[in-house]
Each structure stands twice: as C-alpha cells, then as structure tokens.
Coordinates of C-alpha atoms in Angstrom, one line a residue:
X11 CA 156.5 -83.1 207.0
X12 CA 157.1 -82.8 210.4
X13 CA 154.6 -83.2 213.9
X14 CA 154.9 -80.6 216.3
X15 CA 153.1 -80.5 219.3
X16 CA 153.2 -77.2 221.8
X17 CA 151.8 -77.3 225.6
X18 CA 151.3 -74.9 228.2
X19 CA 150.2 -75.1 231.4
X20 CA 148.9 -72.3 233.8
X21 CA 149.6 -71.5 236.9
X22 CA 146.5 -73.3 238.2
X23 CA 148.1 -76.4 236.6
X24 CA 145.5 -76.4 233.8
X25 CA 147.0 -77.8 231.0
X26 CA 146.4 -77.3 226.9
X27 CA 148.2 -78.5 224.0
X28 CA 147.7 -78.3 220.1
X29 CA 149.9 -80.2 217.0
X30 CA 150.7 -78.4 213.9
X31 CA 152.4 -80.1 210.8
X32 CA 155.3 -78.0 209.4
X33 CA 156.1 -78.7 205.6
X34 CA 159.6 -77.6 205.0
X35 CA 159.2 -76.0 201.1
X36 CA 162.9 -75.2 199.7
X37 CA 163.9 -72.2 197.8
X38 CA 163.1 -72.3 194.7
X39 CA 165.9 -69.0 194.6
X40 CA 168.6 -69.0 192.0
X41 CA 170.7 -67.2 189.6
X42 CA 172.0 -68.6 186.2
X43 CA 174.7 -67.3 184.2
X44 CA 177.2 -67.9 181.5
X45 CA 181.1 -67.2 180.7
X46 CA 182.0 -66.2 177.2
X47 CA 184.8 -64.8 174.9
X48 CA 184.3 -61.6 173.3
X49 CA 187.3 -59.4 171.2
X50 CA 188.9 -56.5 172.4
X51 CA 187.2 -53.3 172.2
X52 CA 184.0 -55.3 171.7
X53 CA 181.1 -53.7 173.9
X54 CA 180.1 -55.5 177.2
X55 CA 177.2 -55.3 179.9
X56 CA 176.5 -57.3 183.1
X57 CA 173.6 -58.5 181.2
X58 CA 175.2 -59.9 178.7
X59 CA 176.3 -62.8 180.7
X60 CA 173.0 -63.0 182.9
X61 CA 170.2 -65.4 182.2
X62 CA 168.2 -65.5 184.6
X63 CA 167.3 -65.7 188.2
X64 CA 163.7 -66.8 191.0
X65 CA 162.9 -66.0 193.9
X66 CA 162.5 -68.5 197.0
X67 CA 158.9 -68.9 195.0
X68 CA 160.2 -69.2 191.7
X69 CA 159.2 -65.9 190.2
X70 CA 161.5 -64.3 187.9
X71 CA 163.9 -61.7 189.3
X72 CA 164.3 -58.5 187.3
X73 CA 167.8 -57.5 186.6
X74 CA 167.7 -54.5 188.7
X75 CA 167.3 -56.6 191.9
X76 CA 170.9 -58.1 191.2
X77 CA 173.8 -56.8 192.4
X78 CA 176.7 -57.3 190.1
X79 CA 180.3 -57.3 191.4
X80 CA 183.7 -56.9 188.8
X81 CA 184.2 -55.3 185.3
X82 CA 185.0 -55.8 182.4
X83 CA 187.3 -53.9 180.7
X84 CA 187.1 -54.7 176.8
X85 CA 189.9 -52.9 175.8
X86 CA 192.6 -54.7 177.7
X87 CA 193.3 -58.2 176.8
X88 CA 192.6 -61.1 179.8
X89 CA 190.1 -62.9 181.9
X90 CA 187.7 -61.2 184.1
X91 CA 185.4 -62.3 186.8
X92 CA 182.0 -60.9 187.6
X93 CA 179.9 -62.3 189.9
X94 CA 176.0 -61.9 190.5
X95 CA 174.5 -61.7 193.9
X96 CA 170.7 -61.8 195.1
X97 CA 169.4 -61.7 198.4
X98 CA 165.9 -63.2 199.0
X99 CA 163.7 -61.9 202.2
X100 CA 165.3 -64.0 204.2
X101 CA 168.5 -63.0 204.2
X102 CA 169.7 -65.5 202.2
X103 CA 172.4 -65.0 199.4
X104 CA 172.5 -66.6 196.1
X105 CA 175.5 -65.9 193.5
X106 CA 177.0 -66.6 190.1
X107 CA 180.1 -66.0 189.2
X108 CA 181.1 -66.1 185.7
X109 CA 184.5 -65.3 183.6
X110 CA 184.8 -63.3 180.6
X111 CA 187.5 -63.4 178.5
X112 CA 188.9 -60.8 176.3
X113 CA 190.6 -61.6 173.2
X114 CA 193.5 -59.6 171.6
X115 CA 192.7 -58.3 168.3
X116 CA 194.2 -59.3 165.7
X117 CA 195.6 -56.4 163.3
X118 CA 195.8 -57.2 159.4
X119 CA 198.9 -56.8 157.9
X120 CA 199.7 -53.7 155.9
X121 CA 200.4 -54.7 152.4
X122 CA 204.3 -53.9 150.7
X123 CA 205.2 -51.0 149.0
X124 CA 207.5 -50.8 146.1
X125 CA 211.3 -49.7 147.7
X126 CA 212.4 -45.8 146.2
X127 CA 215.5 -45.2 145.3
X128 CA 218.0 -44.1 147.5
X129 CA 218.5 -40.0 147.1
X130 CA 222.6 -40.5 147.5
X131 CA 223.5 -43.5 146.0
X132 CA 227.1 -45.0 146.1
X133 CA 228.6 -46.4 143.5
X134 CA 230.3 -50.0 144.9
X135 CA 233.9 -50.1 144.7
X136 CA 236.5 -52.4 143.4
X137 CA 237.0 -55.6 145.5
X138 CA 240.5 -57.0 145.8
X139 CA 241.1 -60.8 146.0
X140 CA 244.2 -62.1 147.7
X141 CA 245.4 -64.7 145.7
X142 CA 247.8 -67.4 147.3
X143 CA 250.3 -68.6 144.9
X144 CA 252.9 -71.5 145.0
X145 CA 254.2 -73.6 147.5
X146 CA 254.3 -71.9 151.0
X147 CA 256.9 -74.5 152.2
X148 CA 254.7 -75.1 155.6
X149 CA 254.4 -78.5 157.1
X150 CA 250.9 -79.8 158.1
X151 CA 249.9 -80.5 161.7
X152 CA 250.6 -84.1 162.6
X153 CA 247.5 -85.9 163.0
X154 CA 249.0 -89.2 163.7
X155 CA 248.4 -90.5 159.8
X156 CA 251.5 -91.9 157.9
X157 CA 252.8 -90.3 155.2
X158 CA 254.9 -91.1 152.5
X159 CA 255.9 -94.5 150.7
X160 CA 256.4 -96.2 153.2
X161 CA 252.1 -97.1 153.7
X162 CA 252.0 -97.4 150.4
X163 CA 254.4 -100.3 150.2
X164 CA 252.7 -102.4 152.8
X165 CA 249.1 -101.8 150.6
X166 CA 251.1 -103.0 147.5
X167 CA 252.8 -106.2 149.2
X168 CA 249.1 -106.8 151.2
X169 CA 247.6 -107.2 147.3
X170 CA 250.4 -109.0 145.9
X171 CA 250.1 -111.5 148.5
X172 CA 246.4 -111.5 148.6
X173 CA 246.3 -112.4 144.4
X174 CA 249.5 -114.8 145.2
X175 CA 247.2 -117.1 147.4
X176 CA 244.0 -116.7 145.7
X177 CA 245.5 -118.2 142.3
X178 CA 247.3 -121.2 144.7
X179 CA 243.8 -122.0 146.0
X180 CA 242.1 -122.0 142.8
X181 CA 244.9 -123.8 140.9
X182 CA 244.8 -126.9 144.1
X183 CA 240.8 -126.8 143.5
X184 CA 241.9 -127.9 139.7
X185 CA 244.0 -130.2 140.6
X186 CA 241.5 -131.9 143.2
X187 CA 238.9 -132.2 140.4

C-alpha cells in the first residue's frame, strides 16, 4: 500500500489537502499452453495446444479473444511454432508460444512376391578353365630369405651341437653324484 497525499492551494493562498491509499493489485492475466508431437497428416487446431488464459481479474478468456500467430502444417514433417497473444484493457500483452512437432509417418513394408519366370530365358554357356601346367621356369621375387642348402646346414649343425652339449652336461651331473 502506498500514502499519497495531494494539495492545492488557491490563488488567495487558501490551502487544502487530502491522503488516499493506493493498493497496487497485479494482473492476475495469463495464457497457458502446451507443445506436443502429433504424426503427419494428423489433424491440427490452435486449440489443440491452448489451455487456458485470465484476464487482469482472473476470469477466463474465451478462445476467440486470442490471437494466434504460425501454422501448422501436418502434412510436412518438422517443428512448428505458434504463439498466442492477448491483450488486456490496458494495453498490456500476454503470449505463449509453444512448438509442435510433426512426425514422419512411417509406411509398412509391402510384403514379397513370388519372382516369374523370365519370358526369354538363356541357357548358360560352357565355361572354360585355364589350366596352368608344369614348371613355368620363372624365378621368384627376392625377398631377402635364403634359399637352398646352405640354411639348412647351419639348422642341422645348430641341433647337432645343441644334443652334443646337452648329453656332456647330463653325463658330468652323473659323474658329480
């Protein structure tokens, strides 16, 4: 609350003055709505996503009083804003904007037929196989290895050796015990 106090004097210098008490009341004005998802070619109204609205008093606004602003168009696939605007008799603007979405729909898949024949079939013809015979006489790539006896002579002395000093050591570990 507030205290206000107005004056006024004449041009006799007589004077008067009165106080008032203002209550400031807010507006009780506002407008409620939802978003929601709906499938393409699905029917849609701006009242479908209105709930409700008051006045600066609190009494309930009728639909027609509402200016709606944006579509919807249900057969195309995306997001779509719409927004809701009343004005009160003051001037003052109240709004809700909401998104609706619009799903693709989903087709069902068509079920398999059985396959026809063909109407000029071919007959499939004779393949041919190339056979490679004998020894083509080509020399591999070198890739570094080594070929040929010599590798296999080093493996062969490596295991003779190998056996040679494995039957020492066990034949000293009799001799120990």
């Amino acid at each position: 609350d507030y205290e206000v106090t107005y004056s006024y004097t004449d041009a006799s210098g007589n004077q008067v003055s009165a106080k008032a008490t203002i209550t400031v009341v807010s507006s009780k004005a506002n407008i409620n709505g939802h978003d929601s998802t709906i499938d393409q070619g699905d029917s849609w109204t701006p009242q479908n996503n209105f709930d409700g609205g008051t006045d600066a008093e609190g009494n309930v606004i009728d639909f027609r009083e509402i200016a709606v602003e944006g579509t919807v168009d249900s057969n195309v696939p995306g997001k779509y804003k719409v927004t809701y605007s009343y004005t009160d008799q003051e001037g003052n603007v109240f709004q809700k904007t909401v998104t609706i979405t619009v799903l693709a729909k989903h087709s069902n898949p068509t079920n398999p037929t059985n396959p026809t024949n063909p109407t000029n079939p071919t007959n499939p013809t004779d393949s041919t196989q190339t056979v490679i015979s004998g020894n083509s006489g080509t020399r591999l790539p070198r890739t570094g290895e080594r070929e040929g006896i010599e590798a296999s002579l080093w493996g062969g002395l490596i295991v003779a050796i190998s056996t040679l000093l494995g039957i020492l050591g066990i034949d000293r570990k009799r001799k120990q015990n």
